[in-house]
PDB file of C-alpha atoms in Angstrom:
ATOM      1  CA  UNK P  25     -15.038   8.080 -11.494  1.00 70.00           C
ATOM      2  CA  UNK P  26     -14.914   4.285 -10.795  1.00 81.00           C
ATOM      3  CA  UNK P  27     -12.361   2.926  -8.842  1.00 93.00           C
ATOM      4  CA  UNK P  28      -9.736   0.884  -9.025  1.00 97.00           C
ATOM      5  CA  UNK P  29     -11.203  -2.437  -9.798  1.00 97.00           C
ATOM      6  CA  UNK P  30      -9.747  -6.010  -9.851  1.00 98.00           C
ATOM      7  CA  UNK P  31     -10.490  -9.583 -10.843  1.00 97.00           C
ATOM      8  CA  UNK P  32     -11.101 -11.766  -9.677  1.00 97.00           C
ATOM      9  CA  UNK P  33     -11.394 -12.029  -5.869  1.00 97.00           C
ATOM     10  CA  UNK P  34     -10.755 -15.125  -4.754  1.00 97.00           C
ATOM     11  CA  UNK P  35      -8.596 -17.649  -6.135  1.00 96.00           C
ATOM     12  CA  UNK P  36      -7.401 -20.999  -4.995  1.00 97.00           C
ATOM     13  CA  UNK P  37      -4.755 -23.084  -7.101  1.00 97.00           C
ATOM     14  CA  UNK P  38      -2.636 -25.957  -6.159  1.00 97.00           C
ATOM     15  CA  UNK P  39       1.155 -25.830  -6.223  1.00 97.00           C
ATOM     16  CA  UNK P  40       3.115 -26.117  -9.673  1.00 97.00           C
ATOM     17  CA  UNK P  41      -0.117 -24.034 -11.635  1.00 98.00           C
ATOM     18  CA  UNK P  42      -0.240 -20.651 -12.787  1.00 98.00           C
ATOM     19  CA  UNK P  43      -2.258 -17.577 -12.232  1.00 98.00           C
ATOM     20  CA  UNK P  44      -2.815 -14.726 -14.039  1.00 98.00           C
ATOM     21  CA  UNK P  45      -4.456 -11.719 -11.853  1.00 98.00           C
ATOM     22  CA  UNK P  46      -6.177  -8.656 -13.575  1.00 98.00           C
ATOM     23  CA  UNK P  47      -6.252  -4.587 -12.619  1.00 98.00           C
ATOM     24  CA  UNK P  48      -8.125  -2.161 -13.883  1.00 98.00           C
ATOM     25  CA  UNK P  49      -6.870   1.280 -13.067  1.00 97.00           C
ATOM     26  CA  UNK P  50      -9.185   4.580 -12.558  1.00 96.00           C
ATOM     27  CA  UNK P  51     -10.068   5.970 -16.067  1.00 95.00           C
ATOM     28  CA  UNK P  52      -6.856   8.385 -16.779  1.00 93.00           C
ATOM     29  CA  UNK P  53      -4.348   6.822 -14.798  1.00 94.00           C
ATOM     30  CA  UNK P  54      -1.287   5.380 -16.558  1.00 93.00           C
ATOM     31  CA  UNK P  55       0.675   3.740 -13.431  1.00 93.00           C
ATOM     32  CA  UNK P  56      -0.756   0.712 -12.052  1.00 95.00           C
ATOM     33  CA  UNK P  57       1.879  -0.507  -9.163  1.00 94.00           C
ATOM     34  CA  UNK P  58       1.378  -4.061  -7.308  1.00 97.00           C
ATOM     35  CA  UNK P  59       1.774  -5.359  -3.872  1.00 96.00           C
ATOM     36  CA  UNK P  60       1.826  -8.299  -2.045  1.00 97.00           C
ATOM     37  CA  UNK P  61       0.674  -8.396   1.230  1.00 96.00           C
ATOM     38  CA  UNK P  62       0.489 -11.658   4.006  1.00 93.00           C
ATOM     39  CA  UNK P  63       0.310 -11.433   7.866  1.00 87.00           C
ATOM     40  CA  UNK P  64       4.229 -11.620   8.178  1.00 82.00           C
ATOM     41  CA  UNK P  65       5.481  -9.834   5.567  1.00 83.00           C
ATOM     42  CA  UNK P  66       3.295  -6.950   5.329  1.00 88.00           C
ATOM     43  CA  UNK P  67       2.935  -5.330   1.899  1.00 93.00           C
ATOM     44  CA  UNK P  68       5.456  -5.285  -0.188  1.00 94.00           C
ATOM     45  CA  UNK P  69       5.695  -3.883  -3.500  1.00 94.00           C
ATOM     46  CA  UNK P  70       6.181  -6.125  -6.663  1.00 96.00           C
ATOM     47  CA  UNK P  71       6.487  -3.791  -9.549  1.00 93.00           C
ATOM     48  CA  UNK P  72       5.289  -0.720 -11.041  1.00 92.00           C
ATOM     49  CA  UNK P  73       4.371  -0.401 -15.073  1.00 93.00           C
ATOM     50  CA  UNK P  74       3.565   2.794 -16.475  1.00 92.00           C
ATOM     51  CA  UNK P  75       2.770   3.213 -20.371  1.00 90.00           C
ATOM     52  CA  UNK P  76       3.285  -0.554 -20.706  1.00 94.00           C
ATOM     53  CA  UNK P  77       6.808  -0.370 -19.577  1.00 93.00           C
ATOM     54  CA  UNK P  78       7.879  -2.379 -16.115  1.00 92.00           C
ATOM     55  CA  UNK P  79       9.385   0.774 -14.196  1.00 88.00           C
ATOM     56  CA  UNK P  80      10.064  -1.079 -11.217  1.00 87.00           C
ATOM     57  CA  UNK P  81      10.874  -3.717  -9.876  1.00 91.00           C
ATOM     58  CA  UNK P  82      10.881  -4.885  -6.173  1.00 91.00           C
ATOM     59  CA  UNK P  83      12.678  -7.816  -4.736  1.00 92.00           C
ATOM     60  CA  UNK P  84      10.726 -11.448  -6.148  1.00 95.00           C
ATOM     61  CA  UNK P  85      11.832 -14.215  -7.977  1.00 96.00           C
ATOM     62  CA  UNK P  86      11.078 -13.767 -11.805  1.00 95.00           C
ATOM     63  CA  UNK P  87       8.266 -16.595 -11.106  1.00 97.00           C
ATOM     64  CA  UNK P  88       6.060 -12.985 -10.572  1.00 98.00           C
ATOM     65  CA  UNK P  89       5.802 -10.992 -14.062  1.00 97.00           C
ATOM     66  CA  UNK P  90       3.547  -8.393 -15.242  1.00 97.00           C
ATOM     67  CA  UNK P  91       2.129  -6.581 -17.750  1.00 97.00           C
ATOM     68  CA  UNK P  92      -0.006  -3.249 -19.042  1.00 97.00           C
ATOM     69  CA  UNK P  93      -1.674  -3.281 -21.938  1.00 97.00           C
ATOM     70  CA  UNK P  94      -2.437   0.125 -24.185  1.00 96.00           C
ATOM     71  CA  UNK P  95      -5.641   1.434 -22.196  1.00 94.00           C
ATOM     72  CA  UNK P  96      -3.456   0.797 -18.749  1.00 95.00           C
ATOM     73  CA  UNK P  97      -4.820  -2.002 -17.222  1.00 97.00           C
ATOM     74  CA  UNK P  98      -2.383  -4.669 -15.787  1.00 98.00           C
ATOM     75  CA  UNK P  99      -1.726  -8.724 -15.726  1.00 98.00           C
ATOM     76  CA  UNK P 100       0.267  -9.928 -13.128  1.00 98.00           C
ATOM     77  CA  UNK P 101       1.158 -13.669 -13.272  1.00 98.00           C
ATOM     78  CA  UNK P 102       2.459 -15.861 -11.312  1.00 98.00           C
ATOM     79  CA  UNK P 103       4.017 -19.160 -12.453  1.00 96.00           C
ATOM     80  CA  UNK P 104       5.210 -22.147 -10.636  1.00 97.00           C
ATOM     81  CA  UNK P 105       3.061 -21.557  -7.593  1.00 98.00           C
ATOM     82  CA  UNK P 106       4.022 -22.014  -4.086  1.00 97.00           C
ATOM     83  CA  UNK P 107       2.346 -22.080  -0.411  1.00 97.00           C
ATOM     84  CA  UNK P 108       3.659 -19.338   0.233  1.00 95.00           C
ATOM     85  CA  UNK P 109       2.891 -17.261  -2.503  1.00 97.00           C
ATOM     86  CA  UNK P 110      -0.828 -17.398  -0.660  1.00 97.00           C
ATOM     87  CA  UNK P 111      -1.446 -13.893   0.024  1.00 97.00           C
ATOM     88  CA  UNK P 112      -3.461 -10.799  -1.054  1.00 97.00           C
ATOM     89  CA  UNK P 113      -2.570  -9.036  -4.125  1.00 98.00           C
ATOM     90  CA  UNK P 114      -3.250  -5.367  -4.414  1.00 97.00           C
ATOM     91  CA  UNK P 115      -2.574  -3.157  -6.798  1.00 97.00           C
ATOM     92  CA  UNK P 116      -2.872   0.567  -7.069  1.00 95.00           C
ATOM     93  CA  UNK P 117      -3.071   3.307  -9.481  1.00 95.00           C
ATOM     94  CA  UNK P 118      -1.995   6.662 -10.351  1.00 92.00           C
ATOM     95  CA  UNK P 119      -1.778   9.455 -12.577  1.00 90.00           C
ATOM     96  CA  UNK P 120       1.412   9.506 -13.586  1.00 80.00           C
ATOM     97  CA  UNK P 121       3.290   7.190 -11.121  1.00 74.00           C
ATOM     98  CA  UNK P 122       5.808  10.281  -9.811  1.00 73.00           C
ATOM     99  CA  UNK P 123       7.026   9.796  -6.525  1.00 67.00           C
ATOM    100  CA  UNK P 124       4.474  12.708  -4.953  1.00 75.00           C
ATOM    101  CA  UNK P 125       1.583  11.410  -6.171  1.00 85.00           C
ATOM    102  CA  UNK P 126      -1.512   9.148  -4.247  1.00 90.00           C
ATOM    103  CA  UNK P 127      -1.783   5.923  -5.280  1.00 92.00           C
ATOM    104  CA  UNK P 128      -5.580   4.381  -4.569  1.00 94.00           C
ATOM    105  CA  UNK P 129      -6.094   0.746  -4.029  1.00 96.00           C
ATOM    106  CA  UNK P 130      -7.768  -1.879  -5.767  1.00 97.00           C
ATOM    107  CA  UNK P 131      -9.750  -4.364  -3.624  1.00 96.00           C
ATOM    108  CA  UNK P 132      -7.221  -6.916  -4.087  1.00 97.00           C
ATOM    109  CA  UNK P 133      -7.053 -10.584  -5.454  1.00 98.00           C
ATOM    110  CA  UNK P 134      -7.004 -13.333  -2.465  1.00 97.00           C
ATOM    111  CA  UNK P 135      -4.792 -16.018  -3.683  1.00 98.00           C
ATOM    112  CA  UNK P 136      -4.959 -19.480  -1.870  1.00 97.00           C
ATOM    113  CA  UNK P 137      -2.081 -22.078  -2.974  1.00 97.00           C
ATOM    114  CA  UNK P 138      -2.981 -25.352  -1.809  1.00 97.00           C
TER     115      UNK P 138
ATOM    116  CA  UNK I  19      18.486  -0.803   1.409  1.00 71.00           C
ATOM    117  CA  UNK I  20      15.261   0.792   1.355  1.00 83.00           C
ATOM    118  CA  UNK I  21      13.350   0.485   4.790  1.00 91.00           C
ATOM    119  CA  UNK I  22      10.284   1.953   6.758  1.00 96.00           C
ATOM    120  CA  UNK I  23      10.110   0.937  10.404  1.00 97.00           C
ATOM    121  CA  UNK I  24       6.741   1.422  12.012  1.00 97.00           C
ATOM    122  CA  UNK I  25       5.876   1.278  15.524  1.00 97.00           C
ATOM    123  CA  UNK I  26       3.843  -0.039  17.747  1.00 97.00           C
ATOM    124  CA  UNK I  27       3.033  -2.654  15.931  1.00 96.00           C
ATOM    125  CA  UNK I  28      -0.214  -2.497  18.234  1.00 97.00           C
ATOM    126  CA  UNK I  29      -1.976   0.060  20.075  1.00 97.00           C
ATOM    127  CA  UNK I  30      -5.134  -0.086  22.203  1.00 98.00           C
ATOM    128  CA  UNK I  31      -6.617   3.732  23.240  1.00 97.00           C
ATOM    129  CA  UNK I  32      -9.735   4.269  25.045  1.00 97.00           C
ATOM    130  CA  UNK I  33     -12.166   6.143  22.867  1.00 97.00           C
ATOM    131  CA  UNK I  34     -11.546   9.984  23.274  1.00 97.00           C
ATOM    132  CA  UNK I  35      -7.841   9.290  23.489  1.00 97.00           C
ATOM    133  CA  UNK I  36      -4.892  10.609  21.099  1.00 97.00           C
ATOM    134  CA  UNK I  37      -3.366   7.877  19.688  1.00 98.00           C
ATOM    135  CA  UNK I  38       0.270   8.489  17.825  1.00 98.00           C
ATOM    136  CA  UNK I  39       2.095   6.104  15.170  1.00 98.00           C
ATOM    137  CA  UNK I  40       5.717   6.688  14.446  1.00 98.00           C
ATOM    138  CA  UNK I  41       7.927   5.904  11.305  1.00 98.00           C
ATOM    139  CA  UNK I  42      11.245   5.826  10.444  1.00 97.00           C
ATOM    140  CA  UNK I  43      12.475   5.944   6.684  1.00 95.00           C
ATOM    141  CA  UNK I  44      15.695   5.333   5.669  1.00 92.00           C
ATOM    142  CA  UNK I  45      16.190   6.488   1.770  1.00 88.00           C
ATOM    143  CA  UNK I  46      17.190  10.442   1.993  1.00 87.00           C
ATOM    144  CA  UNK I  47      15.250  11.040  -1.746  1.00 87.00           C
ATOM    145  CA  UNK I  48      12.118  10.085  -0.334  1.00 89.00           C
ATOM    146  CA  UNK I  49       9.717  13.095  -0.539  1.00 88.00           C
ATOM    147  CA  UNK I  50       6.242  11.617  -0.438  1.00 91.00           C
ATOM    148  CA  UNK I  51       4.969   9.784   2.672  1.00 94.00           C
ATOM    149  CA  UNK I  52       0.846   8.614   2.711  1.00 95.00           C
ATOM    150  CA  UNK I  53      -0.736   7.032   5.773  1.00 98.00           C
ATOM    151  CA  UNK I  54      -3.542   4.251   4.531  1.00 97.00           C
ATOM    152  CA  UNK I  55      -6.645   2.895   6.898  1.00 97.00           C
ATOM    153  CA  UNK I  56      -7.177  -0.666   6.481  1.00 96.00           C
ATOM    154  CA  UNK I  57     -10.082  -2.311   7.997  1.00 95.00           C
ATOM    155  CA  UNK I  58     -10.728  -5.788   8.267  1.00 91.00           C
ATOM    156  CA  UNK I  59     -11.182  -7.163   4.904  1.00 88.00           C
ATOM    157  CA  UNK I  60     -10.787  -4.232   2.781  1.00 92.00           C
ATOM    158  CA  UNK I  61      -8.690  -1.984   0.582  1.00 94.00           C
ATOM    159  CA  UNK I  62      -6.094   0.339   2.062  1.00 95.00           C
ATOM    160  CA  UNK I  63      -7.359   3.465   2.213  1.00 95.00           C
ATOM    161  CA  UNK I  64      -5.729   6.895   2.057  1.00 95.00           C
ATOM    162  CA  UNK I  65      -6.286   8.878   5.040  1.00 97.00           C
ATOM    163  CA  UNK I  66      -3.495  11.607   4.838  1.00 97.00           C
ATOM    164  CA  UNK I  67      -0.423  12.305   3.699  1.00 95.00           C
ATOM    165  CA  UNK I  68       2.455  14.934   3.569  1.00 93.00           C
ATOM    166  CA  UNK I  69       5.316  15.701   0.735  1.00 90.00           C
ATOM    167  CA  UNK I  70       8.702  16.810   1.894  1.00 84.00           C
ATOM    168  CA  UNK I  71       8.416  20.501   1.467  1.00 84.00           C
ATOM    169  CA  UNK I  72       5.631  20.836   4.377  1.00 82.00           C
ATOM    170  CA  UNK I  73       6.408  20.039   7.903  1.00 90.00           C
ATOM    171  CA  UNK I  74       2.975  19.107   9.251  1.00 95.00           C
ATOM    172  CA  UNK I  75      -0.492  18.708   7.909  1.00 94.00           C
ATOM    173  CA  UNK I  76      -4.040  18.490   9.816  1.00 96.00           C
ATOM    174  CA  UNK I  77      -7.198  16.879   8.536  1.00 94.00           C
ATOM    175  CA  UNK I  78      -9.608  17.344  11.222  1.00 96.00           C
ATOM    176  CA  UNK I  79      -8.869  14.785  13.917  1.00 97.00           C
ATOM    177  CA  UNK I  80      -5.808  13.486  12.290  1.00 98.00           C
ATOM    178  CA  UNK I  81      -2.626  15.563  11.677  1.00 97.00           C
ATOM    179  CA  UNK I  82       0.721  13.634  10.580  1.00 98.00           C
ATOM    180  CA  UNK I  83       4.406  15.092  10.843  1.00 97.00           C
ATOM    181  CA  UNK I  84       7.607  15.037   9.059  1.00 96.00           C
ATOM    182  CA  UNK I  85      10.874  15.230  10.261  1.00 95.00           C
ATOM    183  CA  UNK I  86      13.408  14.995   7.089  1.00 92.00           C
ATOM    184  CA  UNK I  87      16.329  15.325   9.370  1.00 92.00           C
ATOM    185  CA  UNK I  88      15.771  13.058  11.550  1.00 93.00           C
ATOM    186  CA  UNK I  89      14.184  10.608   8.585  1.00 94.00           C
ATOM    187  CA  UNK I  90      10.784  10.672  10.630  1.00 95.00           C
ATOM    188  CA  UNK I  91       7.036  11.099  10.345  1.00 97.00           C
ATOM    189  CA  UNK I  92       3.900  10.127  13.005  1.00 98.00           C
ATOM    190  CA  UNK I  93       0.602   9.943  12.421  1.00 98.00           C
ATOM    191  CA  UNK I  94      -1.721  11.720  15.309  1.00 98.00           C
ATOM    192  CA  UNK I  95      -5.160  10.963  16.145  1.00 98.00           C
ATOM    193  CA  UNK I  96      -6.884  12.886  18.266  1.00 97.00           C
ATOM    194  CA  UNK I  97     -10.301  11.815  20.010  1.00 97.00           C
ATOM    195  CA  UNK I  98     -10.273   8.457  18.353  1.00 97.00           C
ATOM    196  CA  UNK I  99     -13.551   6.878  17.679  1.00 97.00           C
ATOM    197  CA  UNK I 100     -14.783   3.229  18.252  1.00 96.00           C
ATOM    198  CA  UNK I 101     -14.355   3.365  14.127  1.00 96.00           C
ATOM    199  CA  UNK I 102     -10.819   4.264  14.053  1.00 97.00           C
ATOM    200  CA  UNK I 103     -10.008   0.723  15.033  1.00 97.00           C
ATOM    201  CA  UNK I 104      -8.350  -0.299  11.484  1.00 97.00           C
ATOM    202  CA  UNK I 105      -5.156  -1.307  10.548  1.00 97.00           C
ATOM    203  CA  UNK I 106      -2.393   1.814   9.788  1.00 98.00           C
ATOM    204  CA  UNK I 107       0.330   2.021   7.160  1.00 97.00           C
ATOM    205  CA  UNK I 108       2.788   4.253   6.801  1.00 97.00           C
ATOM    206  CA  UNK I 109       4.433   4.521   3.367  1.00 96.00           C
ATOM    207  CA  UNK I 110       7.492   6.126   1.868  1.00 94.00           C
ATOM    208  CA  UNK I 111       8.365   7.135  -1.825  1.00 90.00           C
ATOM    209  CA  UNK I 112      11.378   5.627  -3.330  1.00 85.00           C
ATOM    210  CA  UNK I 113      13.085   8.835  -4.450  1.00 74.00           C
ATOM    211  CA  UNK I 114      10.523  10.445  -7.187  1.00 71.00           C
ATOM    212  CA  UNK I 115       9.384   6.986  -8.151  1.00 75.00           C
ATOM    213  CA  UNK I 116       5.866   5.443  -7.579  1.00 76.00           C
ATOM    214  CA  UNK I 117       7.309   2.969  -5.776  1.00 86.00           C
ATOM    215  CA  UNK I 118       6.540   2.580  -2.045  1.00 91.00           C
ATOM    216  CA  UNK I 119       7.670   0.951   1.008  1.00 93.00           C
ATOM    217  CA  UNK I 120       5.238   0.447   3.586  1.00 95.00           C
ATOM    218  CA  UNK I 121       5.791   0.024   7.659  1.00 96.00           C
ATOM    219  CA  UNK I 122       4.595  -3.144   8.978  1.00 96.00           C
ATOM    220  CA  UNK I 123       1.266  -1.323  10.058  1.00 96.00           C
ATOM    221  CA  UNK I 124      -0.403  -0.536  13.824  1.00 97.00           C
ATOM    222  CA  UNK I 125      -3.204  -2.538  14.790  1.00 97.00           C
ATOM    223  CA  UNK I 126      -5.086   0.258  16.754  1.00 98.00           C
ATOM    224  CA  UNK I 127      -8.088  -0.904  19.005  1.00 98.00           C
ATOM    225  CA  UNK I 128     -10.164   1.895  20.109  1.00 97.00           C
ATOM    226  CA  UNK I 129     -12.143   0.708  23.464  1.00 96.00           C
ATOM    227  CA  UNK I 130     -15.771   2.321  23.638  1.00 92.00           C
TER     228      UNK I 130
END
């Protein structure tokens, strides 16, 4: 099976614009999660959607949404953009998005806000 | 709130060393804890993990722990290789979610 694949790589955007990152989960998985990860703050998770319903939620302004459509794959956008939302943004599938399960990694989007 | 503490935060072995990695977890409902590799540039990668109900589990050189109890769980390397230098994560579940919280990684350095 593929992997978990996302686009696109690299980004770089200036403060005040928009972006809108893309995740395609491995074929069967419903439960696409997403993380942020920078140098200080590690990775921390963003939100969770599984059958196009936001699960989860972690602790970020409401500048960071997201979506799933129908065949799983997942938006997440960002709005308003700030220096420090520069920072790698993963996201990960799996099956069913229970709390046992593995969870496999996209590549990851590099954001640059300039 | 929800909180994994990892440490060290880095960790230089000579190759053919064991090299350990502890965490600390604090949400009592968490019963799924993953360790991911991440090397320079890449994905986090999945290189063990253990569910609540089993107290240790060994994949060849690398074995990880759990102590529900005491709310711990450690990663062990044994004879480390020049290509275990990588970035480690711990993880823990948020209850029976897919949600996880991640330790603030190990930098290990294996020295040929």
């Amino acid at each position: 099976k593929a992997g978990v694949t996302q686009t696109p790589r690299y980004l770089i955007k200036t403060r005040g614009q928009q972006v809108t990152l893309s995740c395609s989960p491995i074929s069967g998985h419903r439960s696409v999660s997403w993380y942020q990860q920078t140098p200080g703050q590690g990775l921390q998770f963003l939100f969770e959607y599984f059958s196009e319903t936001q699960r989860n939620k972690g602790n970020f302004p409401g500048r960071f949404s997201g979506r799933q459509f129908s065949n799983s794959r997942s938006e997440m956008n960002v709005s308003t953009l700030e220096l420090g939302d520069s920072a790698l943004y993963l996201c990960a599938s799996s099956l069913l998005g229970q709390g046992a399960e593995t969870q496999y990694f996209g590549p990851g989007t590099r954001l640059l806000v300039l | 709130g929800e909180n994994v503490e990892q440490h060290p935060s880095t960790l230089s072995v000579q190759e053919g060393d064991s090299a350990v990695i502890k965490c600390t977890y604090s949400d009592s409902a968490s019963n799924y804890f993953p360790w991911y590799k991440q090397e320079l540039g890449k994905r986090p990668q999945l290189i063990i993990d253990i569910r609540s109900n089993v107290g240790e589990k060994k994949d060849q050189r690398i074995a990880v722990t759990l102590n529900k109890t005491a709310k711990h769980f450690s990663l062990h390397i044994t004879e480390t290789q020049p290509e275990d230098s990588a970035v480690y994560f711990c993880a823990a579940s948020i209850g029976n979610t897919g949600k996880l919280i991640f330790g603030q990684g190990t930098t290990l350095q294996v020295k040929p």
